[in-house]
mmCIF file of C-alpha atoms in Angstrom:
data_model
loop_
_atom_site.group_PDB
_atom_site.id
_atom_site.type_symbol
_atom_site.label_atom_id
_atom_site.label_comp_id
_atom_site.label_asym_id
_atom_site.label_seq_id
_atom_site.Cartn_x
_atom_site.Cartn_y
_atom_site.Cartn_z
ATOM 1 C CA MET E 1 -144.258 -94.557 48.718
ATOM 2 C CA ALA E 2 -146.166 -94.614 52.007
ATOM 3 C CA LYS E 3 -146.632 -91.259 53.664
ATOM 4 C CA THR E 4 -145.598 -90.707 57.269
ATOM 5 C CA ALA E 5 -147.871 -89.188 59.913
ATOM 6 C CA LEU E 6 -147.362 -88.030 63.478
ATOM 7 C CA VAL E 7 -150.522 -88.245 65.589
ATOM 8 C CA VAL E 8 -150.155 -86.167 68.751
ATOM 9 C CA GLY E 9 -152.424 -87.434 71.504
ATOM 10 C CA ALA E 10 -152.648 -90.863 69.902
ATOM 11 C CA SER E 11 -154.190 -92.488 72.994
ATOM 12 C CA GLY E 12 -157.172 -90.102 73.094
ATOM 13 C CA ILE E 13 -160.600 -90.309 71.481
ATOM 14 C CA VAL E 14 -159.708 -88.323 68.361
ATOM 15 C CA GLY E 15 -156.069 -89.391 68.157
ATOM 16 C CA SER E 16 -156.770 -93.112 68.331
ATOM 17 C CA ALA E 17 -159.481 -92.871 65.652
ATOM 18 C CA THR E 18 -157.184 -90.811 63.423
ATOM 19 C CA ALA E 19 -154.279 -93.195 63.859
ATOM 20 C CA LYS E 20 -156.511 -96.181 63.064
ATOM 21 C CA LEU E 21 -157.720 -94.590 59.825
ATOM 22 C CA LEU E 22 -154.199 -93.635 58.732
ATOM 23 C CA VAL E 23 -152.909 -97.155 59.353
ATOM 24 C CA GLU E 24 -155.814 -98.546 57.330
ATOM 25 C CA GLN E 25 -154.905 -96.162 54.510
ATOM 26 C CA GLY E 26 -151.322 -97.410 54.424
ATOM 27 C CA TRP E 27 -149.551 -94.548 56.195
ATOM 28 C CA THR E 28 -146.557 -95.054 58.449
ATOM 29 C CA VAL E 29 -147.907 -93.683 61.715
ATOM 30 C CA TYR E 30 -146.030 -92.442 64.791
ATOM 31 C CA GLY E 31 -148.247 -92.049 67.839
ATOM 32 C CA LEU E 32 -147.114 -89.540 70.462
ATOM 33 C CA ALA E 33 -148.536 -89.629 73.980
ATOM 34 C CA ARG E 34 -147.274 -89.219 77.505
ATOM 35 C CA ARG E 35 -148.060 -92.898 78.061
ATOM 36 C CA PRO E 36 -148.413 -94.587 74.666
ATOM 37 C CA THR E 37 -150.781 -97.525 74.355
ATOM 38 C CA GLY E 38 -150.227 -100.604 72.252
ATOM 39 C CA GLN E 39 -152.504 -99.579 69.392
ATOM 40 C CA ALA E 40 -152.052 -101.807 66.368
ATOM 41 C CA GLY E 41 -149.830 -100.449 63.608
ATOM 42 C CA LEU E 42 -148.471 -97.461 65.561
ATOM 43 C CA ARG E 43 -144.867 -96.624 66.236
ATOM 44 C CA PRO E 44 -145.110 -95.248 69.786
ATOM 45 C CA ILE E 45 -143.342 -92.098 70.956
ATOM 46 C CA ALA E 46 -143.400 -91.227 74.657
ATOM 47 C CA ALA E 47 -143.082 -87.486 75.288
ATOM 48 C CA ASP E 48 -144.407 -84.791 77.589
ATOM 49 C CA LEU E 49 -145.090 -81.774 75.389
ATOM 50 C CA GLN E 50 -144.609 -79.458 78.359
ATOM 51 C CA ASP E 51 -140.900 -80.396 78.291
ATOM 52 C CA ALA E 52 -139.405 -78.719 75.223
ATOM 53 C CA ALA E 53 -136.027 -80.458 75.380
ATOM 54 C CA ALA E 54 -137.507 -83.913 75.906
ATOM 55 C CA THR E 55 -139.992 -83.342 73.083
ATOM 56 C CA LYS E 56 -137.222 -82.308 70.696
ATOM 57 C CA SER E 57 -135.193 -85.376 71.628
ATOM 58 C CA ALA E 58 -138.161 -87.728 71.182
ATOM 59 C CA LEU E 59 -138.907 -86.330 67.729
ATOM 60 C CA SER E 60 -135.357 -86.313 66.349
ATOM 61 C CA GLY E 61 -135.130 -88.186 63.084
ATOM 62 C CA ILE E 62 -138.909 -88.123 62.435
ATOM 63 C CA HIS E 63 -139.922 -86.309 59.238
ATOM 64 C CA PRO E 64 -143.712 -86.547 58.959
ATOM 65 C CA ASP E 65 -145.637 -85.559 55.865
ATOM 66 C CA ALA E 66 -148.581 -84.710 58.121
ATOM 67 C CA VAL E 67 -148.945 -83.857 61.817
ATOM 68 C CA PHE E 68 -152.293 -84.206 63.597
ATOM 69 C CA ILE E 69 -152.565 -82.332 66.920
ATOM 70 C CA THR E 70 -155.431 -83.881 68.892
ATOM 71 C CA THR E 71 -154.462 -83.241 72.511
ATOM 72 C CA TRP E 72 -154.802 -80.655 75.268
ATOM 73 C CA LEU E 73 -154.474 -80.479 79.052
ATOM 74 C CA ARG E 74 -157.262 -79.010 81.158
ATOM 75 C CA GLN E 75 -156.123 -76.435 83.730
ATOM 76 C CA ASP E 76 -157.835 -74.606 86.595
ATOM 77 C CA SER E 77 -158.289 -71.322 84.714
ATOM 78 C CA GLU E 78 -158.387 -70.123 81.119
ATOM 79 C CA ALA E 79 -155.154 -68.186 81.678
ATOM 80 C CA GLU E 80 -153.455 -71.465 82.627
ATOM 81 C CA ASN E 81 -155.148 -73.260 79.731
ATOM 82 C CA ILE E 82 -153.621 -70.679 77.402
ATOM 83 C CA ARG E 83 -150.166 -70.845 78.956
ATOM 84 C CA VAL E 84 -149.927 -74.632 79.066
ATOM 85 C CA ASN E 85 -151.653 -75.585 75.828
ATOM 86 C CA SER E 86 -150.009 -72.957 73.641
ATOM 87 C CA ALA E 87 -146.613 -74.033 75.005
ATOM 88 C CA MET E 88 -147.390 -77.663 74.145
ATOM 89 C CA VAL E 89 -148.117 -76.763 70.514
ATOM 90 C CA ARG E 90 -145.047 -74.525 70.369
ATOM 91 C CA ASN E 91 -142.770 -77.182 71.860
ATOM 92 C CA LEU E 92 -144.097 -79.753 69.403
ATOM 93 C CA LEU E 93 -143.617 -77.634 66.294
ATOM 94 C CA ASP E 94 -140.243 -76.273 67.464
ATOM 95 C CA GLY E 95 -139.111 -79.810 68.330
ATOM 96 C CA LEU E 96 -139.860 -81.368 64.952
ATOM 97 C CA PRO E 97 -137.011 -81.441 62.421
ATOM 98 C CA LYS E 98 -137.555 -78.725 59.820
ATOM 99 C CA PRO E 99 -139.557 -79.878 56.799
ATOM 100 C CA THR E 100 -137.491 -81.130 53.875
ATOM 101 C CA GLY E 101 -140.607 -81.330 51.668
ATOM 102 C CA PRO E 102 -144.334 -80.533 51.836
ATOM 103 C CA ARG E 103 -145.800 -80.908 55.309
ATOM 104 C CA HIS E 104 -149.313 -80.381 56.612
ATOM 105 C CA VAL E 105 -150.226 -79.653 60.254
ATOM 106 C CA ALA E 106 -153.829 -80.184 61.377
ATOM 107 C CA LEU E 107 -155.044 -78.806 64.727
ATOM 108 C CA VAL E 108 -158.234 -80.078 66.392
ATOM 109 C CA THR E 109 -160.021 -77.488 68.554
ATOM 110 C CA GLY E 110 -163.815 -77.301 68.900
ATOM 111 C CA LEU E 111 -166.969 -75.234 69.111
ATOM 112 C CA LYS E 112 -165.681 -73.293 72.110
ATOM 113 C CA HIS E 113 -164.160 -71.228 69.303
ATOM 114 C CA TYR E 114 -167.720 -69.813 68.975
ATOM 115 C CA LEU E 115 -169.059 -70.415 72.492
ATOM 116 C CA GLY E 116 -166.103 -69.198 74.541
ATOM 117 C CA PRO E 117 -164.098 -71.094 77.177
ATOM 118 C CA PHE E 118 -165.601 -72.926 80.136
ATOM 119 C CA GLU E 119 -165.196 -69.840 82.354
ATOM 120 C CA ALA E 120 -167.495 -67.872 80.007
ATOM 121 C CA TYR E 121 -169.370 -70.732 78.386
ATOM 122 C CA GLY E 122 -172.310 -69.526 76.322
ATOM 123 C CA LYS E 123 -172.218 -66.053 77.892
ATOM 124 C CA GLY E 124 -172.043 -62.623 76.336
ATOM 125 C CA THR E 125 -172.746 -61.915 72.673
ATOM 126 C CA LEU E 126 -172.522 -65.105 70.621
ATOM 127 C CA PRO E 127 -172.694 -65.654 66.870
ATOM 128 C CA GLN E 128 -175.995 -66.777 65.422
ATOM 129 C CA THR E 129 -176.499 -70.472 64.812
ATOM 130 C CA PRO E 130 -175.673 -72.412 62.808
ATOM 131 C CA PHE E 131 -172.045 -71.567 63.536
ATOM 132 C CA ARG E 132 -170.015 -70.775 60.417
ATOM 133 C CA GLU E 133 -166.249 -70.562 60.118
ATOM 134 C CA GLU E 134 -166.233 -66.951 58.913
ATOM 135 C CA GLN E 135 -167.807 -65.816 62.198
ATOM 136 C CA GLY E 136 -164.320 -65.563 63.658
ATOM 137 C CA ARG E 137 -163.121 -65.131 67.220
ATOM 138 C CA LEU E 138 -164.978 -63.848 70.250
ATOM 139 C CA ASP E 139 -163.496 -60.957 72.199
ATOM 140 C CA VAL E 140 -162.461 -63.219 75.090
ATOM 141 C CA GLU E 141 -159.330 -65.090 76.104
ATOM 142 C CA ASN E 142 -159.472 -68.612 74.666
ATOM 143 C CA PHE E 143 -156.778 -71.284 74.565
ATOM 144 C CA TYR E 144 -158.029 -72.455 71.164
ATOM 145 C CA TYR E 145 -157.013 -69.084 69.736
ATOM 146 C CA ALA E 146 -153.601 -69.341 71.385
ATOM 147 C CA GLN E 147 -153.070 -72.818 69.907
ATOM 148 C CA GLU E 148 -154.047 -71.556 66.465
ATOM 149 C CA ASP E 149 -151.608 -68.659 66.746
ATOM 150 C CA GLU E 150 -148.746 -71.046 67.502
ATOM 151 C CA VAL E 151 -149.602 -73.089 64.396
ATOM 152 C CA PHE E 152 -149.869 -69.962 62.236
ATOM 153 C CA ALA E 153 -146.511 -68.629 63.470
ATOM 154 C CA ALA E 154 -144.718 -71.932 62.896
ATOM 155 C CA ALA E 155 -146.300 -72.291 59.436
ATOM 156 C CA ALA E 156 -145.065 -68.838 58.451
ATOM 157 C CA ARG E 157 -141.592 -69.705 59.730
ATOM 158 C CA ASP E 158 -141.252 -73.249 58.362
ATOM 159 C CA GLY E 159 -143.436 -73.112 55.264
ATOM 160 C CA PHE E 160 -145.924 -75.898 55.974
ATOM 161 C CA SER E 161 -149.672 -75.870 55.228
ATOM 162 C CA TRP E 162 -152.212 -76.100 58.041
ATOM 163 C CA SER E 163 -155.870 -76.785 58.780
ATOM 164 C CA VAL E 164 -157.995 -76.239 61.896
ATOM 165 C CA HIS E 165 -160.904 -78.570 62.684
ATOM 166 C CA ARG E 166 -163.768 -77.611 65.001
ATOM 167 C CA PRO E 167 -165.898 -80.587 66.103
ATOM 168 C CA HIS E 168 -168.933 -80.466 68.347
ATOM 169 C CA THR E 169 -168.995 -82.995 71.216
ATOM 170 C CA VAL E 170 -167.023 -86.051 70.056
ATOM 171 C CA ILE E 171 -168.373 -89.611 70.276
ATOM 172 C CA GLY E 172 -165.581 -92.165 70.600
ATOM 173 C CA LYS E 173 -163.690 -94.519 72.872
ATOM 174 C CA ALA E 174 -160.790 -93.691 75.158
ATOM 175 C CA VAL E 175 -160.153 -94.571 78.809
ATOM 176 C CA GLY E 176 -159.035 -91.737 81.057
ATOM 177 C CA ASN E 177 -160.203 -89.003 78.683
ATOM 178 C CA ALA E 178 -161.506 -85.800 80.229
ATOM 179 C CA MET E 179 -164.084 -85.057 77.502
ATOM 180 C CA ASN E 180 -165.988 -88.266 76.910
ATOM 181 C CA MET E 181 -169.774 -87.968 76.655
ATOM 182 C CA GLY E 182 -170.460 -91.278 74.918
ATOM 183 C CA THR E 183 -168.710 -93.455 77.469
ATOM 184 C CA THR E 184 -170.041 -91.301 80.312
ATOM 185 C CA LEU E 185 -173.616 -91.897 79.163
ATOM 186 C CA ALA E 186 -172.973 -95.634 78.739
ATOM 187 C CA VAL E 187 -171.622 -95.867 82.274
ATOM 188 C CA TYR E 188 -174.472 -93.746 83.655
ATOM 189 C CA ALA E 189 -177.061 -95.946 81.907
ATOM 190 C CA THR E 190 -175.380 -99.076 83.277
ATOM 191 C CA LEU E 191 -175.560 -97.626 86.791
ATOM 192 C CA CYS E 192 -179.235 -96.721 86.317
ATOM 193 C CA ARG E 193 -180.006 -100.270 85.255
ATOM 194 C CA GLU E 194 -178.073 -101.667 88.222
ATOM 195 C CA THR E 195 -179.812 -99.447 90.773
ATOM 196 C CA GLY E 196 -183.304 -99.429 89.226
ATOM 197 C CA ARG E 197 -183.199 -95.721 88.404
ATOM 198 C CA PRO E 198 -184.805 -94.351 85.215
ATOM 199 C CA LEU E 199 -182.529 -92.513 82.783
ATOM 200 C CA ALA E 200 -182.833 -88.875 83.874
ATOM 201 C CA PHE E 201 -181.734 -86.185 81.418
ATOM 202 C CA PRO E 202 -179.118 -84.048 83.200
ATOM 203 C CA GLY E 203 -179.271 -80.905 81.078
ATOM 204 C CA SER E 204 -181.259 -77.797 80.268
ATOM 205 C CA ALA E 205 -184.652 -77.343 78.637
ATOM 206 C CA ALA E 206 -182.902 -75.590 75.737
ATOM 207 C CA GLN E 207 -180.836 -78.700 75.025
ATOM 208 C CA TRP E 208 -183.756 -81.092 75.567
ATOM 209 C CA SER E 209 -186.002 -79.320 73.071
ATOM 210 C CA GLY E 210 -183.606 -77.498 70.747
ATOM 211 C CA LEU E 211 -181.755 -78.786 67.713
ATOM 212 C CA THR E 212 -178.180 -79.942 68.116
ATOM 213 C CA ASP E 213 -175.507 -82.064 66.441
ATOM 214 C CA MET E 214 -172.426 -84.104 67.396
ATOM 215 C CA THR E 215 -169.203 -85.441 65.880
ATOM 216 C CA ASP E 216 -168.212 -89.099 65.631
ATOM 217 C CA ALA E 217 -164.455 -89.576 66.107
ATOM 218 C CA GLY E 218 -164.284 -91.531 62.851
ATOM 219 C CA GLN E 219 -166.038 -88.701 60.988
ATOM 220 C CA LEU E 220 -163.495 -86.228 62.366
ATOM 221 C CA ALA E 221 -160.621 -88.534 61.393
ATOM 222 C CA ARG E 222 -161.949 -88.691 57.835
ATOM 223 C CA GLN E 223 -161.999 -84.904 57.598
ATOM 224 C CA LEU E 224 -158.483 -84.633 59.024
ATOM 225 C CA LEU E 225 -157.154 -86.999 56.379
ATOM 226 C CA TRP E 226 -159.166 -85.294 53.629
ATOM 227 C CA ALA E 227 -157.769 -81.869 54.543
ATOM 228 C CA ALA E 228 -154.194 -83.157 54.640
ATOM 229 C CA GLU E 229 -154.551 -84.647 51.162
ATOM 230 C CA THR E 230 -156.627 -81.880 49.524
ATOM 231 C CA PRO E 231 -154.671 -78.770 48.471
ATOM 232 C CA ALA E 232 -157.852 -76.675 48.310
ATOM 233 C CA ALA E 233 -158.397 -77.391 52.018
ATOM 234 C CA HIS E 234 -154.970 -76.140 53.086
ATOM 235 C CA ASP E 235 -154.653 -73.039 55.267
ATOM 236 C CA GLN E 236 -158.337 -73.169 56.198
ATOM 237 C CA ALA E 237 -160.510 -73.766 59.260
ATOM 238 C CA PHE E 238 -163.417 -76.220 59.092
ATOM 239 C CA ASN E 239 -166.387 -77.174 61.224
ATOM 240 C CA ILE E 240 -166.901 -80.923 61.450
ATOM 241 C CA VAL E 241 -170.081 -82.680 62.594
ATOM 242 C CA ASN E 242 -171.866 -85.855 61.560
ATOM 243 C CA GLY E 243 -174.254 -84.187 59.128
ATOM 244 C CA ASP E 244 -177.546 -84.875 60.916
ATOM 245 C CA VAL E 245 -179.382 -82.824 63.540
ATOM 246 C CA PHE E 246 -181.533 -84.080 66.397
ATOM 247 C CA ARG E 247 -183.239 -83.110 69.634
ATOM 248 C CA TRP E 248 -182.161 -84.724 72.903
ATOM 249 C CA ALA E 249 -185.861 -85.340 73.614
ATOM 250 C CA TRP E 250 -185.610 -87.930 70.813
ATOM 251 C CA MET E 251 -182.014 -89.138 71.277
ATOM 252 C CA TRP E 252 -182.432 -89.703 75.034
ATOM 253 C CA GLY E 253 -185.168 -92.237 74.369
ATOM 254 C CA ARG E 254 -182.998 -93.977 71.762
ATOM 255 C CA ILE E 255 -180.189 -94.358 74.298
ATOM 256 C CA ALA E 256 -182.585 -95.545 77.013
ATOM 257 C CA ASP E 257 -184.033 -98.177 74.665
ATOM 258 C CA TRP E 258 -180.564 -99.511 73.830
ATOM 259 C CA PHE E 259 -179.928 -100.158 77.523
ATOM 260 C CA GLY E 260 -183.471 -101.389 78.247
ATOM 261 C CA LEU E 261 -184.328 -98.429 80.475
ATOM 262 C CA GLU E 262 -187.258 -96.133 81.054
ATOM 263 C CA VAL E 263 -186.806 -92.390 80.540
ATOM 264 C CA ALA E 264 -187.473 -90.269 83.625
ATOM 265 C CA PRO E 265 -190.015 -87.492 82.935
ATOM 266 C CA PHE E 266 -188.261 -84.199 82.151
ATOM 267 C CA ASP E 267 -189.801 -81.078 83.673
ATOM 268 C CA GLY E 268 -187.147 -78.622 82.503
ATOM 269 C CA THR E 269 -185.078 -78.819 85.705
ATOM 270 C CA PRO E 270 -181.418 -79.774 85.143
ATOM 271 C CA ARG E 271 -180.204 -82.824 87.098
ATOM 272 C CA PRO E 272 -176.426 -82.706 86.610
ATOM 273 C CA LEU E 273 -174.583 -86.002 86.332
ATOM 274 C CA GLU E 274 -171.988 -84.754 88.800
ATOM 275 C CA GLN E 275 -174.754 -84.890 91.407
ATOM 276 C CA GLN E 276 -176.500 -88.014 90.096
ATOM 277 C CA MET E 277 -173.243 -90.007 89.965
ATOM 278 C CA ALA E 278 -171.519 -88.488 93.001
ATOM 279 C CA ASN E 279 -171.832 -91.644 95.125
ATOM 280 C CA ASP E 280 -171.709 -94.262 92.363
ATOM 281 C CA GLY E 281 -168.004 -95.129 92.576
ATOM 282 C CA PRO E 282 -168.459 -98.130 94.907
ATOM 283 C CA THR E 283 -171.439 -99.382 92.882
ATOM 284 C CA TRP E 284 -169.405 -99.263 89.685
ATOM 285 C CA ARG E 285 -166.555 -101.145 91.341
ATOM 286 C CA ARG E 286 -168.992 -103.881 92.401
ATOM 287 C CA ILE E 287 -170.353 -104.121 88.854
ATOM 288 C CA ALA E 288 -166.830 -104.291 87.437
ATOM 289 C CA GLU E 289 -165.776 -107.047 89.839
ATOM 290 C CA ARG E 290 -168.939 -109.077 89.252
ATOM 291 C CA GLU E 291 -168.866 -108.743 85.449
ATOM 292 C CA GLY E 292 -165.093 -108.940 84.997
ATOM 293 C CA LEU E 293 -164.818 -105.466 83.494
ATOM 294 C CA ALA E 294 -161.491 -103.971 82.456
ATOM 295 C CA GLU E 295 -161.788 -100.699 84.409
ATOM 296 C CA PRO E 296 -163.222 -100.630 87.958
ATOM 297 C CA ASP E 297 -162.405 -96.932 88.525
ATOM 298 C CA LEU E 298 -165.465 -94.853 87.610
ATOM 299 C CA THR E 299 -163.394 -91.678 87.287
ATOM 300 C CA ARG E 300 -161.326 -93.258 84.490
ATOM 301 C CA LEU E 301 -164.416 -93.845 82.364
ATOM 302 C CA ALA E 302 -166.901 -91.066 83.101
ATOM 303 C CA SER E 303 -166.468 -87.291 82.833
ATOM 304 C CA PRO E 304 -169.744 -85.971 84.298
ATOM 305 C CA TRP E 305 -168.528 -82.353 84.458
ATOM 306 C CA HIS E 306 -167.959 -82.243 80.706
ATOM 307 C CA THR E 307 -171.265 -83.898 79.822
ATOM 308 C CA ASP E 308 -173.031 -81.493 82.192
ATOM 309 C CA ALA E 309 -171.338 -78.524 80.497
ATOM 310 C CA ASP E 310 -172.503 -79.644 77.065
ATOM 311 C CA LEU E 311 -176.022 -80.718 77.984
ATOM 312 C CA GLY E 312 -176.563 -77.794 80.342
ATOM 313 C CA ARG E 313 -176.025 -75.033 77.794
ATOM 314 C CA PRO E 314 -178.876 -72.500 77.719
ATOM 315 C CA ILE E 315 -178.603 -71.989 73.948
ATOM 316 C CA GLU E 316 -179.118 -73.998 70.783
ATOM 317 C CA VAL E 317 -175.888 -75.237 69.202
ATOM 318 C CA VAL E 318 -176.019 -76.210 65.532
ATOM 319 C CA THR E 319 -173.042 -76.273 63.171
ATOM 320 C CA ASP E 320 -172.843 -75.448 59.471
ATOM 321 C CA MET E 321 -170.795 -77.806 57.252
ATOM 322 C CA SER E 322 -171.167 -75.987 53.944
ATOM 323 C CA LYS E 323 -167.541 -74.906 53.668
ATOM 324 C CA SER E 324 -165.984 -78.364 53.541
ATOM 325 C CA ARG E 325 -168.963 -79.778 51.590
ATOM 326 C CA ARG E 326 -168.309 -77.274 48.804
ATOM 327 C CA LEU E 327 -164.683 -78.409 48.677
ATOM 328 C CA GLY E 328 -165.620 -82.075 48.353
ATOM 329 C CA PHE E 329 -165.856 -83.531 51.878
ATOM 330 C CA THR E 330 -169.143 -85.469 51.792
ATOM 331 C CA ALA E 331 -168.811 -88.070 54.591
ATOM 332 C CA TYR E 332 -171.910 -88.565 56.759
ATOM 333 C CA GLN E 333 -172.522 -90.412 60.029
ATOM 334 C CA PRO E 334 -175.944 -90.772 61.734
ATOM 335 C CA THR E 335 -175.426 -89.793 65.358
ATOM 336 C CA ASP E 336 -177.608 -92.505 66.913
ATOM 337 C CA ASP E 337 -175.623 -95.117 64.971
ATOM 338 C CA ALA E 338 -172.412 -93.545 66.297
ATOM 339 C CA PHE E 339 -173.655 -93.932 69.876
ATOM 340 C CA PHE E 340 -174.765 -97.526 69.310
ATOM 341 C CA ALA E 341 -171.467 -98.499 67.640
ATOM 342 C CA LEU E 342 -169.579 -97.023 70.605
ATOM 343 C CA PHE E 343 -171.757 -98.895 73.119
ATOM 344 C CA GLU E 344 -171.149 -102.171 71.258
ATOM 345 C CA GLN E 345 -167.396 -101.535 71.252
ATOM 346 C CA LEU E 346 -167.427 -100.760 74.963
ATOM 347 C CA ARG E 347 -169.064 -104.157 75.554
ATOM 348 C CA VAL E 348 -166.568 -105.960 73.337
ATOM 349 C CA ASP E 349 -163.711 -104.305 75.243
ATOM 350 C CA ARG E 350 -165.304 -105.206 78.605
ATOM 351 C CA LEU E 351 -165.682 -101.589 79.663
ATOM 352 C CA ILE E 352 -169.432 -101.975 80.234
ATOM 353 C CA PRO E 353 -171.329 -105.257 80.820
#
């Protein structure tokens, strides 16, 4: 019999990739979002997780074998991030009918588990790289920890298994997503080509020269499914990256070549995208109108603040994957191929020319 999944945040980068994989694997998939999209094979559920009663009503009669939590809402402070995002997880798990059989709940967080929240990003005493799951929590307030605690409490109460998945920056497609480096870079490169600007690296010297890694949304989806179906992976936290490492000094040239651009010389001075793209809204709208693109609003495609936060870090960020490898998860995705596949998809979907 086909298993049933609930993907929470099904319209986002991670949620849409996870839902696509589950459908391909023959699962019956419910996709929950505030504004569900028409993704093929999904049974849409419209719900605002901040509304406990409405969430409970929307989920009545749904008995998923696996729940994948891939959503969060950015707030103005970490205290608000904790309040809002922990309540969303709590409302979801309280609103689901109690399990009548085995159930697995997977929560997607990220490397801010090791780096700290945006308010204290990369500050204080950090674990050594590569980051390993046993390094545990920092002594700071962090909404990821609050989300985990809600999952742990509900699992103890209702008897389901859980897994936590910590990707690095995710490469994937979603319009209107607040954490979207791949599409942001594609839009930035398109603007550079339009205006005759070279592709200028926005980040720090540490990121330009140091080793790093990233996570393709499809790679993350594969680990989510693997953990749900692998008893040895239950009640565990896992890092998830593509499996390769690179330096932005190399990757930046690869991206520039794909778009037919020159790379601006990098002298170690950050040039944040928020500044570089501050006045590009009208230019993007002109490009969209001329090329017949699907989204003329630059703010719906690009998230410069998030890309600046990642590429501006003053420290090396490399992730260890040994834990899940030892348990049998062996998927691999070259990061440059992940970028190029995304860029091709953005063209097919008329999001870039």
